[in-house]
XYZ file of C-alpha atoms in Angstrom:
764
model
C 0.000 0.000 0.000
C 1.361 3.396 -0.968
C 0.769 6.120 1.520
C 0.825 9.852 1.438
C 3.792 11.601 2.790
C 1.869 12.006 5.980
C -1.045 13.725 7.501
C -0.500 17.414 7.721
C 1.213 17.743 4.317
C -1.514 20.043 3.066
C -1.470 21.393 -0.456
C -3.163 24.516 -1.764
C -5.926 24.426 -4.346
C -5.248 26.089 -7.680
C -8.138 28.480 -8.289
C -6.543 31.106 -10.555
C -6.465 30.720 -14.326
C -4.464 32.808 -16.817
C -6.971 35.672 -16.897
C -7.236 35.896 -13.112
C -3.446 35.832 -12.657
C -2.941 38.332 -15.492
C -5.458 40.794 -14.068
C -3.926 40.487 -10.580
C -0.593 41.664 -12.002
C -2.037 44.152 -14.446
C -4.294 45.623 -11.762
C -1.240 46.585 -9.714
C 0.833 47.832 -12.650
C -1.863 49.901 -14.332
C -2.400 51.975 -11.243
C -1.152 55.287 -9.987
C 1.948 54.983 -12.150
C 0.323 55.548 -15.503
C -1.777 58.412 -14.128
C 0.677 60.189 -11.800
C 4.192 59.425 -13.027
C 4.060 61.201 -16.417
C 4.575 64.566 -14.676
C 7.409 63.272 -12.458
C 9.116 61.430 -15.340
C 8.846 64.422 -17.698
C 10.395 66.632 -15.036
C 13.404 64.323 -14.686
C 14.082 63.244 -18.279
C 11.777 65.189 -20.611
C 10.277 63.304 -23.588
C 13.100 60.741 -23.304
C 11.351 59.463 -20.180
C 9.430 57.163 -22.514
C 12.757 55.352 -22.935
C 12.931 55.088 -19.140
C 9.651 53.220 -19.195
C 10.972 50.946 -21.942
C 14.068 50.240 -19.819
C 11.849 49.432 -16.854
C 9.881 47.036 -19.022
C 13.006 45.249 -20.272
C 14.402 44.892 -16.744
C 11.037 43.511 -15.649
C 10.908 41.034 -18.520
C 14.269 39.641 -17.440
C 13.030 39.381 -13.848
C 9.763 37.799 -14.993
C 11.654 35.030 -16.810
C 13.716 34.200 -13.734
C 10.687 34.444 -11.470
C 8.662 32.189 -13.765
C 11.224 29.416 -13.506
C 11.486 29.746 -9.737
C 7.726 30.003 -9.234
C 6.937 26.876 -11.282
C 9.746 25.015 -9.545
C 8.711 26.173 -6.052
C 5.046 27.255 -6.239
C 4.691 28.539 -2.707
C 3.084 31.643 -1.245
C 5.602 34.437 -0.685
C 6.946 34.875 -4.193
C 10.459 36.307 -4.462
C 10.955 36.162 -0.699
C 10.410 32.407 -0.629
C 12.653 31.726 -3.644
C 15.544 33.792 -2.303
C 15.158 32.355 1.192
C 15.150 28.801 -0.202
C 18.105 29.339 -2.549
C 20.352 31.788 -0.692
C 19.304 31.192 2.906
C 17.533 33.174 5.639
C 20.093 36.017 5.709
C 19.154 37.118 2.196
C 15.580 35.957 2.798
C 15.276 38.443 5.656
C 16.604 41.244 3.439
C 14.146 40.441 0.655
C 11.201 39.853 2.992
C 11.578 43.176 4.751
C 12.340 44.858 1.425
C 9.194 43.501 -0.230
C 7.029 44.415 2.747
C 8.518 47.908 2.878
C 8.288 48.306 -0.892
C 4.607 47.393 -0.931
C 3.845 49.855 1.875
C 5.732 52.707 0.193
C 4.006 51.843 -3.083
C 0.577 51.842 -1.411
C 1.230 55.267 0.117
C 2.257 56.464 -3.345
C -0.974 55.118 -4.836
C -3.074 56.768 -2.142
C -1.479 60.187 -2.663
C -2.167 59.755 -6.380
C -5.784 59.031 -5.458
C -5.971 62.234 -3.410
C -4.414 64.318 -6.191
C -6.958 63.175 -8.768
C -9.847 63.928 -6.430
C -8.851 67.596 -6.684
C -10.400 67.583 -10.161
C -13.854 67.294 -8.589
C -13.053 68.699 -5.130
C -10.520 71.539 -5.277
C -8.240 71.262 -2.254
C -4.663 71.887 -1.225
C -1.927 69.526 -0.114
C -3.585 68.982 3.272
C -6.838 67.963 1.611
C -5.006 65.554 -0.665
C -3.320 63.947 2.345
C -6.619 63.654 4.235
C -8.299 62.005 1.239
C -5.368 59.603 0.948
C -5.540 58.773 4.668
C -9.287 58.121 4.561
C -9.081 55.816 1.530
C -6.055 53.967 2.955
C -8.012 53.363 6.160
C -11.017 52.098 4.187
C -8.892 49.651 2.180
C -7.254 48.410 5.365
C -10.710 47.796 6.832
C -11.903 46.024 3.663
C -8.968 43.614 3.815
C -9.385 43.210 7.585
C -13.010 42.137 7.188
C -12.257 40.048 4.100
C -14.818 41.230 1.550
C -14.972 38.434 -1.053
C -16.295 40.632 -3.835
C -13.038 42.581 -4.104
C -11.512 39.924 -6.377
C -14.321 40.136 -8.942
C -14.346 43.946 -8.684
C -10.611 43.973 -9.409
C -11.197 42.257 -12.763
C -13.902 44.739 -13.738
C -11.679 47.693 -12.808
C -8.724 46.366 -14.807
C -10.840 45.827 -17.933
C -12.300 49.331 -17.612
C -8.836 50.869 -17.155
C -7.389 49.144 -20.188
C -10.301 50.452 -22.249
C -9.900 54.006 -20.938
C -6.162 54.048 -21.614
C -6.544 52.634 -25.137
C -9.059 55.363 -25.966
C -6.695 57.969 -24.453
C -3.797 56.733 -26.604
C -5.935 56.613 -29.759
C -7.117 60.211 -29.369
C -3.618 61.283 -28.362
C -2.042 59.887 -31.495
C -4.620 61.738 -33.572
C -3.789 65.016 -31.786
C -0.027 64.525 -31.562
C 2.160 67.560 -32.368
C 5.919 66.963 -32.671
C 6.610 70.664 -32.120
C 5.089 70.431 -28.629
C 7.567 67.745 -27.618
C 10.610 69.980 -28.073
C 14.066 68.570 -27.368
C 13.777 64.820 -26.929
C 16.583 64.236 -24.398
C 17.448 67.537 -22.681
C 19.238 66.057 -19.640
C 21.294 63.214 -21.069
C 21.098 59.438 -21.011
C 22.382 59.123 -17.448
C 19.260 60.943 -16.293
C 17.121 58.651 -18.445
C 18.624 55.678 -16.595
C 18.030 57.364 -13.237
C 14.412 58.025 -14.182
C 14.015 54.300 -14.869
C 14.562 53.852 -11.131
C 11.919 56.444 -10.293
C 9.228 54.868 -12.443
C 10.087 51.243 -11.638
C 7.366 51.173 -8.964
C 4.927 50.737 -11.831
C 6.456 47.361 -12.732
C 6.148 45.490 -9.447
C 2.773 44.025 -10.377
C 4.062 40.767 -11.811
C 5.630 40.041 -8.416
C 2.073 39.923 -7.049
C 1.448 37.017 -9.442
C 4.453 35.159 -8.036
C 3.211 35.614 -4.451
C 0.086 33.690 -5.527
C 1.991 30.939 -7.356
C 0.528 28.189 -5.145
C -2.967 29.134 -6.291
C -2.425 29.299 -10.076
C -3.893 26.506 -12.152
C -1.609 24.878 -14.740
C 1.350 26.999 -13.568
C 3.741 25.737 -16.257
C 1.678 27.655 -18.802
C -0.365 30.248 -16.936
C 2.286 31.602 -14.591
C 4.980 32.621 -17.128
C 2.396 33.742 -19.671
C 0.517 35.886 -17.160
C 3.741 37.413 -15.823
C 5.141 38.225 -19.255
C 1.786 39.584 -20.449
C 1.470 41.655 -17.272
C 4.842 43.261 -18.128
C 4.487 43.747 -21.882
C 0.982 45.268 -21.772
C 1.724 48.173 -19.389
C 5.180 48.757 -20.895
C 3.627 49.479 -24.281
C 0.930 51.588 -22.642
C 3.407 53.622 -20.581
C 5.626 54.361 -23.563
C 2.630 55.454 -25.642
C 1.108 57.502 -22.796
C 4.401 59.393 -22.384
C 4.658 59.819 -26.155
C 1.137 61.256 -26.302
C 1.526 63.397 -23.162
C 4.802 65.056 -24.190
C 3.473 65.587 -27.707
C 0.172 67.163 -26.629
C 0.899 69.707 -23.876
C 4.030 71.669 -23.017
C 6.622 70.226 -20.654
C 6.055 73.041 -18.140
C 2.316 72.365 -17.991
C 2.911 68.620 -17.730
C 5.434 68.705 -14.870
C 3.411 71.189 -12.830
C 0.164 69.230 -13.078
C -1.150 67.097 -10.232
C -3.398 65.290 -12.718
C -1.234 65.034 -15.858
C -3.215 62.595 -18.020
C -6.428 64.492 -17.255
C -4.751 67.706 -18.450
C -3.753 65.928 -21.667
C -7.217 64.403 -22.171
C -8.806 67.851 -21.803
C -7.059 68.827 -25.051
C -8.774 65.972 -26.922
C -12.305 66.775 -25.762
C -14.319 69.973 -26.087
C -17.439 68.452 -24.531
C -18.440 69.531 -21.023
C -20.949 68.006 -18.650
C -21.977 69.604 -15.362
C -19.072 71.988 -15.756
C -16.430 69.275 -16.199
C -14.509 68.388 -19.349
C -15.735 64.901 -20.337
C -12.352 63.615 -21.526
C -10.547 64.829 -18.428
C -13.299 63.499 -16.157
C -13.035 60.039 -17.737
C -9.306 59.910 -17.014
C -9.868 61.105 -13.448
C -12.399 58.334 -12.856
C -9.896 55.858 -14.293
C -7.144 57.211 -12.059
C -9.308 56.947 -8.938
C -10.223 53.335 -9.748
C -6.629 52.455 -10.605
C -5.058 53.872 -7.476
C -7.602 52.166 -5.234
C -7.181 48.856 -7.066
C -3.382 49.027 -6.865
C -3.313 49.849 -3.171
C -5.790 47.074 -2.371
C -3.700 44.490 -4.230
C -0.525 45.694 -2.502
C -2.033 45.438 0.994
C -3.195 41.903 0.173
C 0.263 40.932 -1.112
C 2.031 42.474 1.888
C 0.026 40.270 4.266
C 1.007 37.199 2.247
C 4.686 38.091 2.355
C 4.337 38.472 6.135
C 2.909 34.994 6.361
C 5.634 33.436 4.211
C 8.251 34.976 6.520
C 6.390 33.701 9.572
C 6.192 30.214 8.067
C 9.989 30.156 7.856
C 10.288 31.653 11.362
C 12.004 34.759 10.034
C 9.078 36.822 11.324
C 7.022 36.233 14.456
C 3.822 34.348 13.808
C 2.038 36.658 16.254
C 1.791 39.084 13.351
C 0.076 36.472 11.200
C -2.699 35.485 13.600
C -5.922 34.736 11.689
C -9.116 36.437 12.892
C -11.631 34.053 14.484
C -14.577 35.499 12.554
C -13.227 36.985 9.324
C -10.489 34.367 8.733
C -8.075 37.113 7.637
C -4.526 37.864 8.914
C -5.806 40.930 10.699
C -2.653 41.855 12.607
C -0.505 41.838 9.460
C -3.161 43.868 7.633
C -3.393 46.395 10.474
C 0.392 46.707 10.693
C 0.654 47.242 6.934
C -2.174 49.767 6.940
C -0.690 51.573 9.933
C 2.668 52.114 8.223
C 0.932 53.298 5.041
C -1.055 55.835 7.068
C 2.140 56.953 8.814
C 3.981 57.507 5.522
C 1.099 59.638 4.245
C 0.833 61.583 7.509
C 4.590 62.320 7.492
C 4.092 64.099 4.166
C 6.783 62.078 2.381
C 7.238 63.394 -1.158
C 5.239 61.355 -3.652
C 8.244 60.870 -5.920
C 10.333 59.616 -2.985
C 7.647 57.077 -2.114
C 7.750 55.754 -5.659
C 11.547 55.566 -5.762
C 11.912 53.794 -2.406
C 9.401 51.172 -3.537
C 11.388 50.807 -6.753
C 14.677 50.494 -4.832
C 13.280 47.687 -2.659
C 12.102 45.670 -5.622
C 15.247 46.205 -7.666
C 17.252 44.738 -4.758
C 14.776 41.864 -4.603
C 14.981 41.092 -8.329
C 18.770 41.303 -8.302
C 18.785 38.512 -5.698
C 16.111 36.604 -7.632
C 18.475 36.382 -10.606
C 21.172 34.994 -8.311
C 18.639 32.540 -6.859
C 17.740 31.027 -10.227
C 21.408 30.306 -10.934
C 21.832 28.713 -7.507
C 18.736 26.540 -7.954
C 19.893 25.425 -11.403
C 23.288 24.487 -10.020
C 22.073 22.853 -6.804
C 19.150 21.071 -8.532
C 17.469 19.849 -5.304
C 15.046 16.918 -5.542
C 11.994 19.115 -4.898
C 12.930 21.628 -7.613
C 11.362 20.610 -10.916
C 10.255 23.764 -12.745
C 7.646 23.227 -15.443
C 9.062 26.338 -17.138
C 12.768 26.869 -17.608
C 14.596 29.795 -19.146
C 15.441 28.455 -22.631
C 19.028 27.200 -22.907
C 20.176 29.868 -25.402
C 19.074 32.534 -22.889
C 20.554 30.900 -19.787
C 22.610 32.190 -17.990
C 22.397 35.366 -20.109
C 18.998 36.370 -18.664
C 19.909 36.186 -14.951
C 23.331 37.794 -15.485
C 21.963 40.693 -17.543
C 19.046 41.062 -15.143
C 21.375 41.285 -12.133
C 23.622 43.857 -13.820
C 20.646 45.950 -14.979
C 19.126 46.082 -11.483
C 22.443 47.078 -9.910
C 23.085 49.724 -12.576
C 19.720 51.400 -11.958
C 20.219 51.293 -8.181
C 23.481 53.229 -8.505
C 21.764 55.896 -10.641
C 19.062 56.700 -8.080
C 19.014 59.810 -5.849
C 21.148 59.716 -2.713
C 18.198 60.191 -0.327
C 16.432 57.193 -1.894
C 19.583 55.088 -1.680
C 19.928 56.006 2.014
C 16.329 55.038 2.813
C 16.726 51.855 0.784
C 19.921 50.914 2.598
C 18.151 51.529 5.918
C 15.434 49.041 4.911
C 18.131 46.523 3.921
C 19.833 47.213 7.254
C 16.580 46.476 9.105
C 16.438 43.126 7.344
C 20.028 42.321 8.304
C 19.574 43.449 11.914
C 16.351 41.455 12.236
C 18.125 38.349 10.967
C 21.019 38.747 13.394
C 18.902 39.569 16.458
C 15.830 37.388 15.822
C 15.720 35.093 12.812
C 19.174 33.470 12.860
C 18.417 31.310 15.900
C 14.861 30.474 14.811
C 14.914 29.976 11.056
C 14.292 26.438 9.821
C 15.739 26.912 6.333
C 19.216 26.543 4.908
C 20.484 28.021 1.676
C 21.689 25.931 -1.247
C 24.892 27.803 -2.002
C 26.991 24.773 -1.034
C 24.986 22.468 -3.262
C 25.268 24.988 -6.087
C 29.050 24.807 -5.853
C 28.978 20.983 -5.789
C 25.631 19.843 -7.232
C 24.228 16.354 -6.610
C 21.136 15.729 -8.774
C 18.363 13.619 -7.253
C 15.451 11.694 -8.699
C 12.006 11.051 -7.284
C 10.267 7.736 -8.083
C 6.661 7.690 -9.286
C 4.545 5.038 -7.587
C 1.159 5.806 -9.047
C -1.289 3.104 -10.083
C -2.899 2.392 -13.417
C -6.590 2.666 -12.457
C -7.256 5.560 -10.124
C -10.396 6.489 -8.171
C -10.571 9.907 -6.476
C -12.722 9.840 -3.330
C -13.517 13.186 -1.639
C -14.063 12.522 2.076
C -15.427 14.866 4.723
C -17.435 12.741 7.172
C -15.737 10.048 9.285
C -19.085 8.228 9.627
C -19.474 7.580 5.889
C -15.811 7.577 4.895
C -15.148 3.834 5.282
C -18.175 2.825 3.177
C -17.301 5.256 0.374
C -13.737 3.957 0.318
C -14.979 0.348 0.338
C -17.194 0.986 -2.688
C -14.369 2.807 -4.458
C -12.046 -0.107 -3.685
C -14.568 -2.541 -5.177
C -14.534 -0.552 -8.386
C -10.750 -0.234 -8.363
C -10.209 -3.973 -7.810
C -12.509 -4.832 -10.701
C -10.712 -2.500 -13.104
C -7.130 -2.919 -11.931
C -4.362 -4.167 -14.123
C -2.318 -5.276 -11.138
C -1.832 -1.793 -9.717
C -4.998 0.175 -8.883
C -5.245 2.799 -6.190
C -7.509 5.228 -4.396
C -6.829 8.936 -3.854
C -8.648 10.189 -0.747
C -9.128 13.969 -0.765
C -10.202 16.423 1.906
C -10.528 20.169 1.304
C -10.453 23.026 3.823
C -12.070 26.140 2.320
C -10.506 29.563 3.000
C -11.762 33.141 2.286
C -10.184 35.262 -0.464
C -8.297 37.720 1.747
C -6.366 35.030 3.610
C -3.336 33.313 2.155
C -4.298 29.658 1.797
C -1.337 28.387 3.757
C -1.802 31.176 6.292
C -5.271 30.025 7.289
C -3.880 26.504 7.478
C -1.225 27.521 9.999
C -3.754 28.865 12.476
C -6.665 26.468 11.960
C -5.357 23.781 14.287
C -8.763 22.229 14.912
C -9.717 21.977 11.250
C -6.247 20.830 10.238
C -6.242 18.148 12.927
C -9.688 16.955 11.841
C -8.430 16.783 8.263
C -5.363 14.872 9.359
C -7.445 12.408 11.398
C -9.860 11.886 8.529
C -7.109 11.036 6.061
C -5.300 8.844 8.568
C -8.535 6.904 8.976
C -8.731 6.597 5.194
C -5.312 4.981 5.113
C -6.306 2.522 7.831
C -9.512 1.607 6.011
C -7.695 1.100 2.722
C -5.199 -1.188 4.436
C -8.017 -3.576 5.289
C -9.321 -3.411 1.726
C -5.968 -4.424 0.235
C -5.847 -1.476 -2.110
C -3.199 1.184 -2.563
C -4.099 4.650 -1.344
C -2.668 8.134 -1.390
C -4.170 11.005 0.556
C -4.256 14.643 -0.461
C -5.022 17.353 2.077
C -5.974 20.533 0.238
C -6.598 24.114 1.324
C -8.503 26.153 -1.251
C -11.123 28.752 -2.061
C -13.580 26.195 -3.463
C -13.855 22.494 -2.645
C -15.377 21.745 -6.040
C -12.574 23.430 -7.959
C -9.974 21.712 -5.817
C -11.513 18.294 -6.472
C -11.713 18.947 -10.217
C -8.076 20.029 -10.277
C -7.048 16.832 -8.479
C -9.114 14.703 -10.863
C -7.264 16.343 -13.752
C -3.869 16.221 -12.059
C -4.254 12.537 -11.179
C -5.646 11.639 -14.614
C -8.352 9.851 -12.605
C -10.495 7.138 -14.155
C -13.347 7.746 -11.723
C -14.435 10.137 -8.970
C -16.772 8.719 -6.322
C -18.649 11.183 -4.090
C -21.028 10.840 -1.172
C -24.481 12.462 -1.300
C -27.236 12.938 1.285
C -29.962 12.103 -1.222
C -31.574 15.493 -0.819
C -32.014 18.010 -3.599
C -31.787 21.763 -3.130
C -34.076 23.948 -5.207
C -32.270 27.151 -4.430
C -28.620 27.833 -5.234
C -27.670 24.292 -6.185
C -29.277 21.137 -7.503
C -27.403 18.509 -5.482
C -24.951 20.642 -3.515
C -22.379 23.413 -3.988
C -19.509 20.907 -4.214
C -21.287 18.097 -6.045
C -22.810 20.169 -8.867
C -19.568 21.373 -10.517
C -17.849 17.986 -10.116
C -20.776 16.112 -11.660
C -21.015 18.623 -14.500
C -17.347 18.986 -15.386
C -15.296 15.959 -14.305
C -13.731 14.412 -17.444
C -13.933 10.832 -16.100
C -16.526 8.412 -14.694
C -18.569 9.986 -11.899
C -20.341 7.907 -9.251
C -22.584 9.647 -6.746
C -23.455 7.479 -3.744
C -26.260 7.914 -1.226
C -25.564 5.455 1.564
C -28.485 3.524 3.006
C -28.735 1.633 6.308
C -25.980 -0.753 7.417
C -26.024 -3.950 5.370
C -27.294 -2.219 2.228
C -24.148 -0.368 1.252
C -23.056 -2.115 -1.912
C -24.064 -5.432 -0.382
C -26.952 -7.953 -0.475
C -29.319 -7.836 -3.433
C -28.087 -5.289 -5.956
C -30.041 -3.933 -8.929
C -29.012 -1.822 -11.881
C -31.557 -0.047 -14.059
C -31.035 -1.273 -17.609
C -32.734 1.381 -19.714
C -32.077 3.282 -22.923
C -30.042 6.013 -21.223
C -26.492 6.654 -22.484
C -24.963 5.762 -19.118
C -26.979 2.645 -18.277
C -23.959 0.405 -19.096
C -21.849 2.422 -16.636
C -24.438 1.798 -13.904
C -24.532 -1.918 -14.764
C -20.761 -2.150 -14.619
C -20.664 -0.307 -11.285
C -23.339 -2.613 -9.857
C -21.391 -5.678 -10.986
C -18.248 -4.316 -9.319
C -20.109 -3.891 -6.028
C -21.771 -7.317 -6.253
C -18.521 -9.049 -7.142
C -16.678 -7.510 -4.185
C -19.452 -8.367 -1.698
C -20.463 -11.758 -3.192
C -23.929 -10.318 -3.724
C -26.526 -10.999 -6.405
C -26.951 -8.657 -9.347
C -30.221 -8.006 -11.186
C -30.429 -5.945 -14.345
C -33.906 -4.464 -14.214
C -35.780 -2.919 -17.104
C -39.163 -1.175 -16.863
C -41.504 -1.314 -19.845
C -44.362 1.193 -19.936
C -47.684 -0.374 -20.954
C -51.221 0.870 -21.410
C -53.270 -0.302 -18.403
C -56.404 -0.240 -20.575
C -55.181 -3.313 -22.391
C -55.855 -6.810 -21.162
C -53.158 -7.974 -18.793
C -52.164 -10.891 -20.973
C -52.318 -9.071 -24.294
C -48.878 -8.104 -25.630
C -47.144 -9.443 -22.527
C -44.615 -11.371 -24.563
C -43.857 -8.306 -26.675
C -43.215 -6.169 -23.593
C -41.023 -8.829 -22.045
C -39.064 -9.420 -25.263
C -38.421 -5.697 -25.699
C -37.265 -5.426 -22.098
C -34.956 -8.420 -22.359
C -33.461 -7.079 -25.553
C -32.626 -3.824 -23.745
C -31.165 -5.684 -20.761
C -28.939 -7.804 -22.986
C -27.800 -4.729 -24.912
C -26.854 -2.940 -21.693
C -25.087 -6.033 -20.342
C -23.076 -6.412 -23.532
C -22.066 -2.737 -23.471
C -21.034 -3.137 -19.818
C -18.903 -6.193 -20.639
C -21.022 -8.595 -18.547
C -21.482 -12.291 -19.230
C -24.902 -13.928 -18.970
C -24.011 -15.673 -15.711
C -22.978 -12.348 -14.096
C -26.561 -11.190 -13.613
C -30.242 -12.020 -13.528
C -32.612 -10.187 -15.835
C -35.982 -8.780 -14.820
C -38.562 -6.834 -16.806
C -41.107 -4.748 -14.877
C -44.361 -3.788 -16.658
C -45.344 -0.271 -15.612
C -48.315 1.966 -16.181
C -46.691 4.846 -14.273
C -42.943 4.539 -14.812
C -41.756 6.387 -11.722
C -44.249 4.903 -9.253
C -43.989 1.310 -10.447
C -40.228 1.446 -10.757
C -39.811 2.727 -7.194
C -42.095 -0.054 -5.962
C -40.019 -2.678 -7.788
C -36.795 -1.343 -6.281
C -38.001 -1.592 -2.668
C -36.745 -5.160 -2.242
C -33.176 -4.375 -3.270
C -30.475 -3.342 -0.814
C -28.446 -1.379 -3.359
C -29.549 0.276 -6.607
C -27.339 1.594 -9.401
C -28.804 3.890 -12.028
C -27.215 5.603 -15.013
C -27.459 9.308 -15.677
C -29.976 10.395 -18.303
C -29.171 14.100 -18.403
C -28.476 15.508 -21.853
C -30.036 18.962 -21.663
C -29.114 22.344 -20.279
C -27.764 23.206 -16.864
C -31.224 24.191 -15.681
C -32.273 20.545 -15.732
C -31.379 17.952 -13.125
C -27.682 17.179 -13.248
C -28.091 13.400 -13.617
C -31.646 13.468 -14.941
C -34.948 13.681 -13.082
C -35.557 9.918 -12.809
C -32.105 8.974 -11.403
C -32.265 11.776 -8.860
C -35.804 10.757 -7.868
C -34.562 7.203 -7.327
C -31.674 8.593 -5.299
C -33.926 10.616 -3.032
C -36.813 8.112 -2.661
C -35.198 4.672 -2.405
C -34.357 3.830 1.226
C -31.350 1.636 0.492
C -28.017 2.623 -0.993
C -28.233 4.325 -4.394
C -25.326 4.888 -6.788
C -25.930 7.229 -9.728
C -23.245 6.852 -12.398
C -22.190 8.467 -15.611
C -19.280 7.906 -17.925
C -17.015 10.550 -19.454
C -18.891 13.195 -21.423
C -17.149 14.392 -24.548
C -19.901 16.681 -25.827
C -18.976 20.383 -25.771
C -20.671 22.691 -23.302
C -23.271 25.113 -24.540
C -22.693 28.862 -24.295
C -25.184 28.985 -21.434
C -23.404 26.196 -19.541
C -20.045 27.900 -19.997
C -21.399 31.226 -18.755
C -23.021 29.653 -15.708
C -19.793 27.790 -14.921
C -17.791 31.004 -15.254
C -20.109 32.923 -12.947
C -20.096 30.289 -10.218
C -18.048 31.342 -7.154
């Protein structure tokens, strides 16, 4: 019997697809930067500042390639912090952890001041008013993350789509109104200043790091993670370059650098339409700026809390900070600490440009170490490092070397005051390591292994026929596993196995592994449940592996495991009750039944002694999945030495004489039974055949099934999602028959309708 690595080795569900991951990164990058930085960049480098944005994009692309390899090789919450800590050790991990946390807080303060500035378009106010507006919104966002409002994730996607549309329209009108004479001298301050400006504006490119901090939650990371990171860099880079091109070619440099709301000033040139006293074009950009700054700050606060947790997990930071709230299930102390520092930075009246540059400094240090980390991991090649994406050989080690040099070069070009603040943050990380983390950290770097690598291999002990069994109730667990084992034994080719799965669901605002660390009761219950599964499987003489998952949605987690395991069947328990409100069979069952690409068996357990035992019947009708039900019934009967009856109901007109046409009804029923048995691969001595004449199909069929201990019925559903998932008759049998009922379907290859796809997409 193969066992899991042990109870307590929880894994995180992968809930984020390409679009979700892409918008997470894009939502942070298309924020205050594109709306506030044009004035600051034009002041420092003139029209050549568009080259600064291009440099920032190139540096970010190099970092994204290294991060993509590390994230697919070590998909853990914490992003760059975790990779550096794992590769270079806790000394550098402490530097990066504190740097990322500090960078996100400085960036959030920058976003909030940008928010306040753009409000002046509608509410004229001075610097004090801007600061107050920034403080109020920062406090609101801190509260939103503290409480854990689930809708913020969906709202983020809507905001990002709206922003992209607004910016595209801005660029289109700008290109139509472009005037080369307005731009003036392209590079008035020299290329050294262009390089220095790249450091100022780099805060706009930290968004793809947010994707890496969520690596554990990204579905199909080998594809979606690098694609989403690269797309989240390329898209804003092109937009920034074009926005600077349009801005410097539309209004004078003096007007641009002195404007608190630069893109709104530019948009006002394109539009001569006013509404309620406000220029429509400028107002549209202001609305976009307000949405963008709020979205960016919200994403940064969320990411900061996750970095805190990753540091606490490695004992570099005290876990007191990561305590999860009893009611809201959010890391409230980390969120409050992050929000408090953001409020302090705003209250201290730190210059908005300085906030941006310090955030940039912190992340440039981080990415410089990330490039070193990817080289170390390649050289050390530990057994648990198997990246699905690798930097292509022609580009390795060119990418990490160039990336490291580019980050260092920009750091040396930044203003002295920024370098001093940045060095202080690095110093805090070093001091914290020496005074606190060195004696507590559980991790060791891989520098030694990188110098003298020793490759390792990991054997694969998976079986050939695999049944996934979600378990959540210790009372029903053993019977579900026994039925799954019966099916596995019948289909095995010498090496079948079960995969027992339990899922702990976690709210959006909490890092999946963070909730796990503080949910001792739920984690222990999960551990006990899966340990019991292993004990049960031992008595059934079947191999078993257990998977303990923490995720946003149990259904999505189960579907991901079914896909990951290439399962042949998923067997789920069911109460037998139907819900006529949000779900048909249940919030977890519905999506699994609808979308699992393998056999699905839904089991309602009856009284003891009727659970896949005794007299077993399978409905042998015309439905497409009747052979699957017959095969499942034979598996149960064979394992329990029970008797199997294939039962067919033939509807007849009760107005006819009882004897008239009886032979015809019986012959038609037997023909159907034999057809189902043949399709199921059953021999004639595997079953008994019975034909039930019925005037009312449902009533008479239920009466005929009363004498059986276990009933298997095939799904009949072929219509839209508004119908019963398995079909009305199978679900009626499931809810009305007192004994055990198994409803089965085989793989469904038919494409989903547009309506089904939309409903699936809108499900939480």
